[in-house]
Amino acid sequence: MVVKFKTRKRVEAIAPYVLGKSLEEIKIENGLSQIRKLSENENIYGCSPEVKKWISFEGSDLNLYPDGMAVELTKKVSDFFKVDQDQLVFGNGSDEVIRLLTRAYISEGEEAIMADVTFPRYQTNVYLEGGTPVIVPLENGIHHLENMLEAITKKTKMIFVCNPNNPTGTIVGRDELLSFIKKVPEHILVVIDEAYVEYVSTDDFLHTVPLVEQFENLIVLRTFSKIYGLAGLRIGFGIMNKEITEQLRKVKDVFNVSRLAQGAARVALEDQAFIKKCSENNLKGRKFLEGSFQKMGLNYFPSQSNFIMVDCEQNGDVVARGLMKKGIIVRSGTLLGYPTTLRVTIGSDEDNHYFIESLTQVLKGV
Ligand SMILES: *Cc1c(COP(=O)(O)O)cnc(C)c1O
């Protein structure tokens, strides 16, 4: 396309964002009465009922700017996670915290190491800042930490580890990750993205928050978008050394997190019974889906999250289209470099049964 207004080279190189169809359009086109959206790893149980109550009262203060330093929320999160208040930075989704990190720390020509395939925002943000994403392939869907260590050069500034990894749902082992963190040179930032941590059920998982005190280069990312069910409000945060929070706060927009998001996150954090219930339900669903895939003879990556990547041994786009006709939206693996896979969000019991039934039919060409 000929552009009239010359963009920065790095912006030009990024593929344009293609708007998908709205759920309403998909419904009409396929004559469906109901759609099960199992494509974005959202919490299918919604959010805590306490948040809904709170939101309905909060509307009266919308003329006021939010607290740019999120003081109340900072106190709450610092108590809950047992970290200092000056170790926290909130963002308009943890997506924004990723952007703040690259904005503050990636200079022209510097490198950031990340897996392939993983959450695409690391790569885009590093690239936009003039940095070079250094991509290390997964092994059996899992981060290859040894190869990531070997990829370190004089130019390395940052390393991203998505744990559990999106889109494969896998985790790296506890001892392996700890020894990795110890081996990374101190001047390189290690960013561990734990967007799905609340769904992890194995003991072989490294809890990184308590390690932030010990490793000054360690940054842990968390979000309220996934199990807390607040994706629509946009709020996430990072836990890190206070030297780093100070720099990120310089870079962020003044009022980057809305009033509603700050308040809802506070209320949501209090309702841990809701979180526990969602995690338990998810674990049941995960076992059911993995068991069903085994019966169907399909390979999948063992998941510790609220989604599973399964190999359908057929073109993922074709299978996803077949499922869409039956009212299920999933993510095809074609664009992710796994062309015969689907990534499906674990749904309710009913969603999961309907999904397996529909997938069986689609794979048979029915
Ligand atoms: C969904 C997701 C996020 C962030 O979501 P926000 O809504 O921006 O908080 C971050 N990392 C991974 C791996 C995710 O899947």
mmCIF file of C-alpha atoms and ligand atoms in Angstrom:
data_model
loop_
_atom_site.group_PDB
_atom_site.id
_atom_site.type_symbol
_atom_site.label_atom_id
_atom_site.label_comp_id
_atom_site.label_asym_id
_atom_site.label_seq_id
_atom_site.Cartn_x
_atom_site.Cartn_y
_atom_site.Cartn_z
ATOM 1 C CA MET A 1 0.000 0.000 0.000
ATOM 2 C CA VAL A 2 1.248 3.495 -0.819
ATOM 3 C CA VAL A 3 1.210 5.567 2.324
ATOM 4 C CA LYS A 4 0.704 9.278 2.279
ATOM 5 C CA PHE A 5 2.225 9.903 5.661
ATOM 6 C CA LYS A 6 5.566 8.220 6.141
ATOM 7 C CA THR A 7 5.622 6.166 9.326
ATOM 8 C CA ARG A 8 8.668 5.144 11.335
ATOM 9 C CA LYS A 9 10.365 2.228 9.555
ATOM 10 C CA ARG A 10 9.651 -0.160 12.399
ATOM 11 C CA VAL A 11 5.968 0.726 12.454
ATOM 12 C CA GLU A 12 5.747 0.210 8.709
ATOM 13 C CA ALA A 13 7.251 -3.269 9.036
ATOM 14 C CA ILE A 14 4.560 -4.470 11.427
ATOM 15 C CA ALA A 15 1.637 -6.218 9.720
ATOM 16 C CA PRO A 16 -1.596 -4.226 9.950
ATOM 17 C CA TYR A 17 -4.083 -5.348 12.556
ATOM 18 C CA VAL A 18 -7.017 -7.073 10.914
ATOM 19 C CA LEU A 19 -10.318 -6.632 12.689
ATOM 20 C CA GLY A 20 -12.130 -9.924 13.193
ATOM 21 C CA LYS A 21 -15.858 -10.392 12.964
ATOM 22 C CA SER A 22 -17.969 -9.464 15.944
ATOM 23 C CA LEU A 23 -19.708 -12.254 17.805
ATOM 24 C CA GLU A 24 -23.012 -10.811 16.608
ATOM 25 C CA GLU A 25 -21.938 -11.074 12.950
ATOM 26 C CA ILE A 26 -20.738 -14.649 13.416
ATOM 27 C CA LYS A 27 -24.079 -15.551 14.978
ATOM 28 C CA ILE A 28 -26.082 -14.104 12.111
ATOM 29 C CA GLU A 29 -23.886 -15.540 9.344
ATOM 30 C CA ASN A 30 -24.038 -19.055 10.756
ATOM 31 C CA GLY A 31 -27.621 -18.948 11.998
ATOM 32 C CA LEU A 32 -26.531 -19.609 15.575
ATOM 33 C CA SER A 33 -28.470 -18.777 18.724
ATOM 34 C CA GLN A 34 -25.485 -19.116 21.057
ATOM 35 C CA ILE A 35 -21.747 -18.703 20.759
ATOM 36 C CA ARG A 36 -19.138 -20.226 23.052
ATOM 37 C CA LYS A 37 -16.060 -18.020 22.911
ATOM 38 C CA LEU A 38 -13.189 -20.310 23.806
ATOM 39 C CA SER A 39 -10.510 -18.308 22.021
ATOM 40 C CA GLU A 40 -9.150 -15.682 24.413
ATOM 41 C CA ASN A 41 -8.516 -17.539 27.690
ATOM 42 C CA GLU A 42 -10.952 -15.302 29.541
ATOM 43 C CA ASN A 43 -12.636 -16.468 32.730
ATOM 44 C CA ILE A 44 -15.813 -18.166 31.557
ATOM 45 C CA TYR A 45 -17.275 -17.760 35.068
ATOM 46 C CA GLY A 46 -17.112 -13.979 34.782
ATOM 47 C CA CYS A 47 -15.764 -12.098 37.789
ATOM 48 C CA SER A 48 -16.500 -12.083 41.502
ATOM 49 C CA PRO A 49 -20.122 -11.112 42.304
ATOM 50 C CA GLU A 50 -18.615 -8.660 44.815
ATOM 51 C CA VAL A 51 -17.037 -6.729 41.943
ATOM 52 C CA LYS A 52 -20.364 -6.488 40.132
ATOM 53 C CA LYS A 53 -21.977 -5.077 43.278
ATOM 54 C CA TRP A 54 -19.161 -2.581 43.761
ATOM 55 C CA ILE A 55 -19.219 -1.383 40.138
ATOM 56 C CA SER A 56 -22.913 -0.556 40.320
ATOM 57 C CA PHE A 57 -22.206 1.840 43.233
ATOM 58 C CA GLU A 58 -19.036 3.390 41.884
ATOM 59 C CA GLY A 59 -20.485 5.203 38.857
ATOM 60 C CA SER A 60 -20.988 8.486 40.742
ATOM 61 C CA ASP A 61 -17.312 9.475 40.737
ATOM 62 C CA LEU A 62 -16.612 9.106 37.053
ATOM 63 C CA ASN A 63 -15.999 12.851 36.685
ATOM 64 C CA LEU A 64 -12.868 12.438 38.805
ATOM 65 C CA TYR A 65 -9.478 11.374 37.468
ATOM 66 C CA PRO A 66 -8.156 8.109 38.843
ATOM 67 C CA ASP A 67 -5.339 8.035 41.371
ATOM 68 C CA GLY A 68 -2.242 8.112 39.180
ATOM 69 C CA MET A 69 -0.261 6.222 41.807
ATOM 70 C CA ALA A 70 -3.064 3.761 42.632
ATOM 71 C CA VAL A 71 -2.340 4.203 46.343
ATOM 72 C CA GLU A 72 -5.202 2.153 47.794
ATOM 73 C CA LEU A 73 -4.709 -0.683 45.370
ATOM 74 C CA THR A 74 -0.970 -0.627 45.927
ATOM 75 C CA LYS A 75 -1.512 -1.106 49.676
ATOM 76 C CA LYS A 76 -3.890 -3.974 49.091
ATOM 77 C CA VAL A 77 -1.658 -5.778 46.596
ATOM 78 C CA SER A 78 1.443 -5.207 48.698
ATOM 79 C CA ASP A 79 -0.286 -6.812 51.722
ATOM 80 C CA PHE A 80 -1.608 -9.681 49.694
ATOM 81 C CA PHE A 81 1.652 -10.548 47.961
ATOM 82 C CA LYS A 82 3.878 -9.576 50.897
ATOM 83 C CA VAL A 83 5.986 -7.197 48.839
ATOM 84 C CA ASP A 84 6.874 -3.553 49.469
ATOM 85 C CA GLN A 85 4.638 -0.867 48.015
ATOM 86 C CA ASP A 86 7.529 0.531 46.016
ATOM 87 C CA GLN A 87 7.986 -2.820 44.314
ATOM 88 C CA LEU A 88 4.715 -2.473 42.381
ATOM 89 C CA VAL A 89 3.794 -0.883 39.068
ATOM 90 C CA PHE A 90 0.244 -1.026 37.701
ATOM 91 C CA GLY A 91 -0.613 -0.899 34.043
ATOM 92 C CA ASN A 92 -3.542 -0.746 31.680
ATOM 93 C CA GLY A 93 -3.307 -4.527 31.499
ATOM 94 C CA SER A 94 0.018 -6.278 32.045
ATOM 95 C CA ASP A 95 0.412 -5.589 28.345
ATOM 96 C CA GLU A 96 1.197 -2.009 29.314
ATOM 97 C CA VAL A 97 3.770 -3.108 31.881
ATOM 98 C CA ILE A 98 5.548 -5.008 29.087
ATOM 99 C CA ARG A 99 5.539 -1.812 27.051
ATOM 100 C CA LEU A 100 6.845 0.259 29.967
ATOM 101 C CA LEU A 101 9.706 -2.194 30.393
ATOM 102 C CA THR A 102 10.766 -2.055 26.765
ATOM 103 C CA ARG A 103 10.253 1.723 26.657
ATOM 104 C CA ALA A 104 12.457 2.266 29.683
ATOM 105 C CA TYR A 105 15.139 -0.313 29.016
ATOM 106 C CA ILE A 106 15.471 -1.279 25.343
ATOM 107 C CA SER A 107 17.728 0.976 23.315
ATOM 108 C CA GLU A 108 18.476 0.808 19.609
ATOM 109 C CA GLY A 109 20.288 -2.416 18.748
ATOM 110 C CA GLU A 110 19.862 -4.093 22.132
ATOM 111 C CA GLU A 111 18.580 -7.637 22.285
ATOM 112 C CA ALA A 112 15.769 -9.319 24.180
ATOM 113 C CA ILE A 113 15.526 -13.097 24.304
ATOM 114 C CA MET A 114 12.157 -14.824 24.142
ATOM 115 C CA ALA A 115 10.659 -18.145 23.136
ATOM 116 C CA ASP A 116 8.964 -19.140 19.903
ATOM 117 C CA VAL A 117 6.029 -19.471 20.229
ATOM 118 C CA THR A 118 5.078 -17.264 23.128
ATOM 119 C CA PHE A 119 2.991 -14.163 23.894
ATOM 120 C CA PRO A 120 3.492 -11.929 20.822
ATOM 121 C CA ARG A 121 3.579 -8.608 22.715
ATOM 122 C CA TYR A 122 7.164 -9.122 23.877
ATOM 123 C CA GLN A 123 8.428 -9.242 20.329
ATOM 124 C CA THR A 124 6.367 -6.311 19.043
ATOM 125 C CA ASN A 125 7.344 -4.004 21.890
ATOM 126 C CA VAL A 126 11.047 -4.831 21.720
ATOM 127 C CA TYR A 127 10.977 -4.295 17.987
ATOM 128 C CA LEU A 128 9.157 -0.952 18.200
ATOM 129 C CA GLU A 129 11.835 0.398 20.523
ATOM 130 C CA GLY A 130 14.521 -0.410 17.990
ATOM 131 C CA GLY A 131 15.635 -3.560 19.751
ATOM 132 C CA THR A 132 16.227 -7.009 18.310
ATOM 133 C CA PRO A 133 14.013 -9.874 19.449
ATOM 134 C CA VAL A 134 16.143 -13.017 19.726
ATOM 135 C CA ILE A 135 13.891 -15.997 19.312
ATOM 136 C CA VAL A 136 14.649 -19.383 20.881
ATOM 137 C CA PRO A 137 12.387 -22.276 19.788
ATOM 138 C CA LEU A 138 10.378 -24.166 22.397
ATOM 139 C CA GLU A 139 11.113 -27.836 22.927
ATOM 140 C CA ASN A 140 7.936 -29.949 23.100
ATOM 141 C CA GLY A 141 6.018 -26.752 23.783
ATOM 142 C CA ILE A 142 8.291 -25.838 26.727
ATOM 143 C CA HIS A 143 10.806 -22.988 27.076
ATOM 144 C CA HIS A 144 14.311 -24.254 26.366
ATOM 145 C CA LEU A 145 16.061 -22.390 29.167
ATOM 146 C CA GLU A 146 19.533 -23.724 28.392
ATOM 147 C CA ASN A 147 19.345 -22.509 24.815
ATOM 148 C CA MET A 148 18.002 -19.192 26.073
ATOM 149 C CA LEU A 149 21.066 -18.843 28.306
ATOM 150 C CA GLU A 150 23.296 -19.629 25.369
ATOM 151 C CA ALA A 151 21.601 -16.935 23.318
ATOM 152 C CA ILE A 152 22.906 -14.256 25.713
ATOM 153 C CA THR A 153 25.341 -11.828 24.080
ATOM 154 C CA LYS A 154 26.921 -8.534 25.064
ATOM 155 C CA LYS A 155 23.821 -6.815 23.673
ATOM 156 C CA THR A 156 21.272 -8.774 25.699
ATOM 157 C CA LYS A 157 19.139 -6.518 27.891
ATOM 158 C CA MET A 158 16.097 -8.560 28.770
ATOM 159 C CA ILE A 159 14.805 -12.145 28.782
ATOM 160 C CA PHE A 160 11.108 -13.057 28.755
ATOM 161 C CA VAL A 161 9.816 -16.307 30.226
ATOM 162 C CA CYS A 162 6.077 -16.859 29.951
ATOM 163 C CA ASN A 163 5.162 -19.330 32.686
ATOM 164 C CA PRO A 164 2.695 -20.964 32.034
ATOM 165 C CA ASN A 165 3.394 -20.259 28.382
ATOM 166 C CA ASN A 166 0.758 -18.862 26.066
ATOM 167 C CA PRO A 167 -0.159 -20.524 23.645
ATOM 168 C CA THR A 168 1.168 -23.930 24.720
ATOM 169 C CA GLY A 169 -0.036 -23.867 28.356
ATOM 170 C CA THR A 170 3.163 -25.541 29.554
ATOM 171 C CA ILE A 171 5.414 -24.589 32.475
ATOM 172 C CA VAL A 172 9.123 -24.897 33.113
ATOM 173 C CA GLY A 173 10.168 -27.013 36.096
ATOM 174 C CA ARG A 174 10.846 -25.406 39.469
ATOM 175 C CA ASP A 175 14.529 -26.271 39.884
ATOM 176 C CA GLU A 176 15.257 -25.592 36.251
ATOM 177 C CA LEU A 177 13.818 -22.083 36.405
ATOM 178 C CA LEU A 178 15.569 -21.277 39.674
ATOM 179 C CA SER A 179 18.921 -22.371 38.343
ATOM 180 C CA PHE A 180 18.260 -20.357 35.175
ATOM 181 C CA ILE A 181 17.545 -17.192 37.191
ATOM 182 C CA LYS A 182 20.773 -17.736 39.122
ATOM 183 C CA LYS A 183 22.795 -18.130 35.937
ATOM 184 C CA VAL A 184 21.542 -15.027 34.107
ATOM 185 C CA PRO A 185 24.085 -12.220 34.559
ATOM 186 C CA GLU A 186 22.837 -9.621 37.053
ATOM 187 C CA HIS A 187 22.668 -6.751 34.573
ATOM 188 C CA ILE A 188 20.114 -8.558 32.368
ATOM 189 C CA LEU A 189 16.449 -8.221 33.314
ATOM 190 C CA VAL A 190 14.496 -11.473 33.656
ATOM 191 C CA VAL A 191 10.779 -10.935 33.061
ATOM 192 C CA ILE A 192 8.555 -13.810 34.177
ATOM 193 C CA ASP A 193 5.008 -13.410 32.845
ATOM 194 C CA GLU A 194 2.611 -15.261 35.144
ATOM 195 C CA ALA A 195 -0.733 -14.301 33.590
ATOM 196 C CA TYR A 196 -2.107 -17.804 34.269
ATOM 197 C CA VAL A 197 -0.362 -18.635 37.545
ATOM 198 C CA GLU A 198 -3.599 -19.126 39.501
ATOM 199 C CA TYR A 199 -4.440 -22.136 37.325
ATOM 200 C CA VAL A 200 -1.214 -23.999 38.067
ATOM 201 C CA SER A 201 -1.881 -27.212 39.999
ATOM 202 C CA THR A 202 1.528 -28.922 40.103
ATOM 203 C CA ASP A 203 4.087 -28.529 42.900
ATOM 204 C CA ASP A 204 6.861 -28.468 40.333
ATOM 205 C CA PHE A 205 6.367 -24.732 39.858
ATOM 206 C CA LEU A 206 8.641 -21.940 41.002
ATOM 207 C CA HIS A 207 6.903 -19.211 43.007
ATOM 208 C CA THR A 208 8.872 -16.211 41.888
ATOM 209 C CA VAL A 209 7.309 -13.363 43.890
ATOM 210 C CA PRO A 210 9.335 -14.116 47.055
ATOM 211 C CA LEU A 211 12.500 -14.139 44.917
ATOM 212 C CA VAL A 212 12.176 -10.521 43.793
ATOM 213 C CA GLU A 213 13.830 -9.436 47.031
ATOM 214 C CA GLN A 214 16.827 -11.652 46.354
ATOM 215 C CA PHE A 215 17.280 -11.155 42.600
ATOM 216 C CA GLU A 216 17.354 -7.463 41.729
ATOM 217 C CA ASN A 217 16.977 -8.177 38.015
ATOM 218 C CA LEU A 218 13.789 -10.258 38.416
ATOM 219 C CA ILE A 219 10.410 -8.875 37.291
ATOM 220 C CA VAL A 220 7.157 -10.777 37.764
ATOM 221 C CA LEU A 221 4.088 -9.842 35.707
ATOM 222 C CA ARG A 222 0.541 -10.520 36.910
ATOM 223 C CA THR A 223 -2.853 -9.604 35.529
ATOM 224 C CA PHE A 224 -6.463 -9.162 36.598
ATOM 225 C CA SER A 225 -7.569 -10.118 33.073
ATOM 226 C CA LYS A 226 -7.504 -13.855 33.362
ATOM 227 C CA ILE A 227 -8.743 -15.698 36.454
ATOM 228 C CA TYR A 228 -9.925 -12.450 38.094
ATOM 229 C CA GLY A 229 -12.256 -12.000 35.120
ATOM 230 C CA LEU A 230 -11.605 -8.284 34.574
ATOM 231 C CA ALA A 231 -10.176 -8.340 31.029
ATOM 232 C CA GLY A 232 -12.644 -5.658 29.962
ATOM 233 C CA LEU A 233 -11.370 -3.195 32.585
ATOM 234 C CA ARG A 234 -7.666 -3.504 31.664
ATOM 235 C CA ILE A 235 -5.466 -3.844 34.713
ATOM 236 C CA GLY A 236 -2.297 -5.749 35.442
ATOM 237 C CA PHE A 237 0.892 -5.157 37.379
ATOM 238 C CA GLY A 238 4.533 -5.974 37.779
ATOM 239 C CA ILE A 239 6.462 -6.861 40.938
ATOM 240 C CA MET A 240 10.107 -5.824 40.795
ATOM 241 C CA ASN A 241 13.006 -4.099 42.463
ATOM 242 C CA LYS A 242 12.250 -0.515 43.482
ATOM 243 C CA GLU A 243 14.963 0.906 41.271
ATOM 244 C CA ILE A 244 13.040 -0.465 38.290
ATOM 245 C CA THR A 245 9.585 0.683 39.460
ATOM 246 C CA GLU A 246 10.988 4.181 39.760
ATOM 247 C CA GLN A 247 12.044 4.151 36.108
ATOM 248 C CA LEU A 248 8.770 2.664 34.856
ATOM 249 C CA ARG A 249 6.757 5.268 36.722
ATOM 250 C CA LYS A 250 8.637 7.950 34.789
ATOM 251 C CA VAL A 251 7.581 6.377 31.525
ATOM 252 C CA LYS A 252 3.927 5.622 32.182
ATOM 253 C CA ASP A 253 0.976 7.862 31.379
ATOM 254 C CA VAL A 254 -0.071 9.787 34.467
ATOM 255 C CA PHE A 255 -3.574 8.301 34.712
ATOM 256 C CA ASN A 256 -2.881 4.959 33.066
ATOM 257 C CA VAL A 257 -5.308 2.822 35.086
ATOM 258 C CA SER A 258 -8.963 3.865 35.324
ATOM 259 C CA ARG A 259 -10.879 4.400 38.577
ATOM 260 C CA LEU A 260 -13.149 1.467 37.889
ATOM 261 C CA ALA A 261 -10.223 -0.823 37.151
ATOM 262 C CA GLN A 262 -8.366 0.141 40.353
ATOM 263 C CA GLY A 263 -11.418 -0.283 42.565
ATOM 264 C CA ALA A 264 -12.607 -3.478 40.925
ATOM 265 C CA ALA A 265 -9.146 -5.028 41.262
ATOM 266 C CA ARG A 266 -9.150 -4.207 44.984
ATOM 267 C CA VAL A 267 -12.503 -5.867 45.498
ATOM 268 C CA ALA A 268 -11.622 -8.810 43.261
ATOM 269 C CA LEU A 269 -8.437 -9.524 45.190
ATOM 270 C CA GLU A 270 -10.443 -9.849 48.398
ATOM 271 C CA ASP A 271 -12.673 -12.563 47.026
ATOM 272 C CA GLN A 272 -10.163 -15.398 46.998
ATOM 273 C CA ALA A 273 -12.977 -17.928 47.438
ATOM 274 C CA PHE A 274 -14.104 -17.054 43.900
ATOM 275 C CA ILE A 275 -10.576 -17.513 42.554
ATOM 276 C CA LYS A 276 -10.194 -20.876 44.275
ATOM 277 C CA LYS A 277 -13.510 -22.098 42.905
ATOM 278 C CA CYS A 278 -12.620 -21.027 39.336
ATOM 279 C CA SER A 279 -9.257 -22.732 39.562
ATOM 280 C CA GLU A 280 -10.819 -25.958 40.839
ATOM 281 C CA ASN A 281 -13.473 -25.967 38.132
ATOM 282 C CA ASN A 282 -10.798 -25.295 35.549
ATOM 283 C CA LEU A 283 -8.724 -28.224 36.779
ATOM 284 C CA LYS A 284 -11.718 -30.552 36.399
ATOM 285 C CA GLY A 285 -12.324 -29.236 32.891
ATOM 286 C CA ARG A 286 -8.655 -29.609 32.037
ATOM 287 C CA LYS A 287 -8.659 -33.250 33.125
ATOM 288 C CA PHE A 288 -11.810 -33.926 31.138
ATOM 289 C CA LEU A 289 -10.453 -32.347 27.958
ATOM 290 C CA GLU A 290 -7.038 -33.990 28.244
ATOM 291 C CA GLY A 291 -8.704 -37.360 28.901
ATOM 292 C CA SER A 292 -10.971 -36.849 25.898
ATOM 293 C CA PHE A 293 -8.031 -35.954 23.643
ATOM 294 C CA GLN A 294 -6.294 -39.139 24.756
ATOM 295 C CA LYS A 295 -9.353 -41.208 23.891
ATOM 296 C CA MET A 296 -9.529 -39.503 20.510
ATOM 297 C CA GLY A 297 -5.849 -40.264 19.920
ATOM 298 C CA LEU A 298 -4.916 -36.567 19.691
ATOM 299 C CA ASN A 299 -1.645 -35.185 21.015
ATOM 300 C CA TYR A 300 -1.672 -32.067 23.176
ATOM 301 C CA PHE A 301 0.772 -30.112 25.293
ATOM 302 C CA PRO A 302 0.226 -30.857 28.999
ATOM 303 C CA SER A 303 -1.430 -27.697 30.304
ATOM 304 C CA GLN A 304 -1.115 -25.878 33.632
ATOM 305 C CA SER A 305 -3.406 -23.083 32.506
ATOM 306 C CA ASN A 306 -6.992 -22.471 31.407
ATOM 307 C CA PHE A 307 -6.360 -23.433 27.797
ATOM 308 C CA ILE A 308 -4.924 -26.385 25.915
ATOM 309 C CA MET A 309 -3.114 -26.634 22.612
ATOM 310 C CA VAL A 310 -4.179 -29.782 20.817
ATOM 311 C CA ASP A 311 -2.903 -31.275 17.579
ATOM 312 C CA CYS A 312 -5.836 -32.126 15.279
ATOM 313 C CA GLU A 313 -3.596 -33.526 12.527
ATOM 314 C CA GLN A 314 -5.587 -31.415 10.069
ATOM 315 C CA ASN A 315 -5.315 -27.785 9.033
ATOM 316 C CA GLY A 316 -6.176 -25.752 12.126
ATOM 317 C CA ASP A 317 -7.986 -23.041 10.148
ATOM 318 C CA VAL A 318 -10.282 -25.619 8.579
ATOM 319 C CA VAL A 319 -11.078 -27.248 11.911
ATOM 320 C CA ALA A 320 -11.629 -23.846 13.567
ATOM 321 C CA ARG A 321 -14.029 -22.887 10.787
ATOM 322 C CA GLY A 322 -15.912 -26.156 11.211
ATOM 323 C CA LEU A 323 -16.226 -25.475 14.941
ATOM 324 C CA MET A 324 -17.377 -21.917 14.318
ATOM 325 C CA LYS A 325 -20.304 -23.245 12.267
ATOM 326 C CA LYS A 326 -21.285 -25.175 15.385
ATOM 327 C CA GLY A 327 -21.020 -22.085 17.559
ATOM 328 C CA ILE A 328 -17.563 -22.530 19.089
ATOM 329 C CA ILE A 329 -14.750 -20.049 18.619
ATOM 330 C CA VAL A 330 -11.218 -21.321 19.185
ATOM 331 C CA ARG A 331 -7.791 -20.114 18.092
ATOM 332 C CA SER A 332 -6.207 -21.906 15.150
ATOM 333 C CA GLY A 333 -2.494 -22.612 15.513
ATOM 334 C CA THR A 334 -1.720 -21.763 11.878
ATOM 335 C CA LEU A 335 -0.462 -18.286 12.627
ATOM 336 C CA LEU A 336 1.421 -19.589 15.641
ATOM 337 C CA GLY A 337 3.670 -21.923 13.684
ATOM 338 C CA TYR A 338 1.733 -25.032 14.670
ATOM 339 C CA PRO A 339 -0.501 -25.342 11.590
ATOM 340 C CA THR A 340 -2.386 -28.465 12.645
ATOM 341 C CA THR A 341 -3.262 -27.307 16.151
ATOM 342 C CA LEU A 342 -6.015 -25.473 17.964
ATOM 343 C CA ARG A 343 -5.771 -23.535 21.208
ATOM 344 C CA VAL A 344 -8.970 -23.940 23.156
ATOM 345 C CA THR A 345 -9.910 -22.166 26.373
ATOM 346 C CA ILE A 346 -11.225 -24.584 28.984
ATOM 347 C CA GLY A 347 -14.945 -23.854 29.379
ATOM 348 C CA SER A 348 -17.747 -24.888 31.701
ATOM 349 C CA ASP A 349 -18.650 -28.590 31.923
ATOM 350 C CA GLU A 350 -21.286 -28.046 29.323
ATOM 351 C CA ASP A 351 -18.969 -26.074 27.007
ATOM 352 C CA ASN A 352 -16.332 -28.781 27.268
ATOM 353 C CA HIS A 353 -18.693 -31.636 26.458
ATOM 354 C CA TYR A 354 -20.168 -29.705 23.554
ATOM 355 C CA PHE A 355 -16.664 -28.860 22.310
ATOM 356 C CA ILE A 356 -15.495 -32.494 22.340
ATOM 357 C CA GLU A 357 -18.680 -33.664 20.630
ATOM 358 C CA SER A 358 -18.332 -30.951 17.962
ATOM 359 C CA LEU A 359 -14.598 -31.527 17.466
ATOM 360 C CA THR A 360 -15.220 -35.259 16.982
ATOM 361 C CA GLN A 361 -17.779 -34.452 14.288
ATOM 362 C CA VAL A 362 -15.639 -31.829 12.562
ATOM 363 C CA LEU A 363 -12.611 -34.153 12.446
ATOM 364 C CA LYS A 364 -14.803 -36.796 10.820
ATOM 365 C CA GLY A 365 -15.950 -34.205 8.319
ATOM 366 C CA VAL A 366 -19.543 -34.154 9.628
HETATM 367 C C1 LIG B 1 -3.500 -12.361 28.462
HETATM 368 C C2 LIG B 1 -2.057 -12.278 28.695
HETATM 369 C C3 LIG B 1 -1.432 -11.144 29.217
HETATM 370 C C4 LIG B 1 -2.035 -9.860 29.526
HETATM 371 O O1 LIG B 1 -3.069 -9.434 29.585
HETATM 372 P P1 LIG B 1 -3.568 -7.995 30.048
HETATM 373 O O2 LIG B 1 -5.002 -8.133 29.753
HETATM 374 O O3 LIG B 1 -2.867 -6.988 29.241
HETATM 375 O O4 LIG B 1 -3.231 -7.916 31.499
HETATM 376 C C5 LIG B 1 -0.084 -11.158 29.465
HETATM 377 N N1 LIG B 1 0.638 -12.226 29.206
HETATM 378 C C6 LIG B 1 0.090 -13.339 28.706
HETATM 379 C C7 LIG B 1 0.945 -14.498 28.459
HETATM 380 C C8 LIG B 1 -1.270 -13.403 28.417
HETATM 381 O O5 LIG B 1 -1.773 -14.505 27.881
#
